[in-house]
Amino acid sequence: MKMKKFLSLLMLIGIICFSTTTIVFGEEIVYDAYYIVTTPGEDASTQMNINYHTHNKLTSLEYTVASDINYENKTVVTGDLVEFEAKDDPTDVGKRVEEDFELRNIVSVYLTGLEPGTEYRYRINKGDGTYTEDYTFRTADGGKETTFLFLTDAHVHKYSTQEATENTYHYDRVVVNRALEMAPNLAFVLHTGDMVDRGGKQSEWDTFFQASTNLRRIPMVGSPGNHEYYHYSTGEYSAKFYNAHFNSPKNGPAELLGSTSYFIYNNILFVQLDTVKRLNMQKQMDWFEEIVYNNPTKYIVVSAHKPFQGYAEEWFKLFEQFSVDLVLTGHTHSQNYRPNHLFTQNKKADDPNLGVTYLTGYGSGEKGANDGFGYLITIKDDKIDIQSYKGEQNLARFEHEAKRPDTHEPITKQEFIDSLTFTVDKENERAGLTWTEKAYGNVLKVEVKDNIRNYDNKQYIWTPSKTFIYFENIHDGYVYDYTATVTFADGTTESFNYVFDLDPNSNIRLTYEEETPSKAIVDVDLKDNLYHFTYFSVFLNDELFDEYNIFFDGFTKKFTFEDLDPNTEYTVRVEARTHRNEVIWTDELTFTTVDFKTTTDEGGCKSGTSLPYAILMGLSAVASTIFVVRRKKY
């Protein structure tokens, strides 16, 4: 009897346990895995990221080498799981969505320790022992050739009829298929946004993944476009829905985690930027500078949705400093190709190693257009090859030579230091520091700081053509004090100081007027270009006499000095100061007061008088074409 009760209890426990694994809040568990996409990890030779959605918490991922079709040597992993739901709330503009996203779990899987140059397959256990189809990917092999497909603006869209909706499949069924025909070893698809027409519309993501059958055999990486940002026609505007569907490397700035990222594939640094909003732009630029500096590669490819011209032009200087090879964008649904361009100077670079190539692509779908565009890009050891095409038709082909050689000529630190030359170009109002082209590979960067004006500039020596750094707006009459710091390839640094002045007395006119033996008047007349300096101090024999602000007191001011001693030499000094109270320019005037002893000759003229005189002292005036530079090593 006791045994029967015990068995009954066990059965009851079993029923309860079984029920808790098959029933959720009174509803059956849905065993599924959908919206599956593969994305390169930070190191694409050993890492791969996978993202998928599911309605249960029991799923797992199994992966193995591609030849192991029965998964006999599989590895089983479970990913990071977070709940996701978005319901439209008409009463709260910040919570509006075009269509509800029902409650589901988003699973992020990070595969690490993979073998380079190896093809893998994986499948997802839906939680009940049934599986998805197999997905495949190949890790980077460390070789010298990489081919990928650049797409933008697919705008996959859910229409009222199935026929119209299926027209939006064109980006994958035609454009991606054609790329795979031309390049069977295609590494991945790089998409610069507007994949769907409305981020906050679940049916459009359904349509996107229904269209994207090639995601089963090729990874995709991208950047969000403004259409992924749209939650609704008005209201919230963020990368929330983009991040819910892609598992990009989580190595971007904290404020843009997921939508901004980078990865290294063979000898190429790929950087994906989120520039849809201008918010956090400076943080993103600081991050970009750090990751490019710390990850030197032969090529640098940047991608973003919106073109930088006219929208985020502060990036141009940074791209040029690092000699970025290729910048890929979309958004305009039209092609704009600028090879080896210097936007900071609004011209094509005379030296192709200094310019940046910008390509804004045609749309790959454009809301059901019959023929989308694709750009098959092959990066080889010596050049970049870009083949554009539309449907089955090849269009323009572009080539760019590599900017960074594989080897460099070693030189000593002293040889580099000896090559440093500081020059001043008065005609073009700039000063500069130049050095040998052999610096490439031996020196990482040269930074120059203006010690007076608290302004700095830097040059990253990312190609042999980086042999200079300049400062603009060099004017007569100013004193300049620069510190140059060199960072060598081994991480050590050395600093040097450069000081020069140009016509130091040309910007001020001090005029002495005689009054009495105990009184003198000095006029200070400043040239108009001294408006850069706000504050001026006037000293008499090194004691502060007065201070004034040219914005309130003007460029001309008269100072009267009283209670002076007769027949005595005095010095008036004027100092120009910045808003930080830094003295950046001075000039002096020396005069002698008159003596009391005077006589008058028969004609009534005074004699025996110590006549007043004015002598300009201090900084010596120099010819307008002469300057002096002093270098001091710290």
PDB file of C-alpha atoms in Angstrom, residues 2 11 27 36 58 77 83 97 138 153 178-179 197 252 267-268 271 353 367 387 392 394 417 471 481 540-541 554:
ATOM      1  CA  LYS A   2       2.780   2.337   0.914  1.00  0.00           C
ATOM      2  CA  MET A  11       3.730   9.992 -11.146  1.00  0.00           C
ATOM      3  CA  GLU A  27      -0.310  28.173 -22.816  1.00  0.00           C
ATOM      4  CA  ILE A  36      18.597  33.567 -37.862  1.00  0.00           C
ATOM      5  CA  LEU A  58      15.045  25.760 -24.136  1.00  0.00           C
ATOM      6  CA  VAL A  77      26.311  26.029 -26.858  1.00  0.00           C
ATOM      7  CA  GLU A  83      13.153  39.053 -23.601  1.00  0.00           C
ATOM      8  CA  VAL A  97       5.394  51.250 -33.052  1.00  0.00           C
ATOM      9  CA  ARG A 138      33.727  30.120 -43.340  1.00  0.00           C
ATOM     10  CA  ASP A 153      18.937  50.433 -49.322  1.00  0.00           C
ATOM     11  CA  ARG A 178      24.620  36.978 -58.846  1.00  0.00           C
ATOM     12  CA  ALA A 179      27.462  37.829 -56.475  1.00  0.00           C
ATOM     13  CA  ASP A 197      11.291  50.169 -44.809  1.00  0.00           C
ATOM     14  CA  GLY A 252      31.674  49.956 -30.021  1.00  0.00           C
ATOM     15  CA  ASN A 267      44.442  42.079 -43.377  1.00  0.00           C
ATOM     16  CA  ILE A 268      41.458  44.463 -43.406  1.00  0.00           C
ATOM     17  CA  VAL A 271      34.507  49.673 -39.176  1.00  0.00           C
ATOM     18  CA  ASN A 353      48.330  57.559 -50.798  1.00  0.00           C
ATOM     19  CA  LYS A 367      10.991  49.142 -52.474  1.00  0.00           C
ATOM     20  CA  GLN A 387      32.805  45.647 -59.841  1.00  0.00           C
ATOM     21  CA  GLU A 392      22.810  40.314 -64.794  1.00  0.00           C
ATOM     22  CA  ASN A 394      28.133  44.321 -65.226  1.00  0.00           C
ATOM     23  CA  ILE A 417      65.057  63.069 -35.432  1.00  0.00           C
ATOM     24  CA  PHE A 471      49.451  74.681 -38.603  1.00  0.00           C
ATOM     25  CA  ASP A 481      55.603  78.154 -29.233  1.00  0.00           C
ATOM     26  CA  LEU A 540      55.033 100.894 -16.152  1.00  0.00           C
ATOM     27  CA  ASN A 541      58.497  99.805 -15.065  1.00  0.00           C
ATOM     28  CA  GLY A 554      38.588  99.413 -28.808  1.00  0.00           C
TER      29      GLY A 554
END
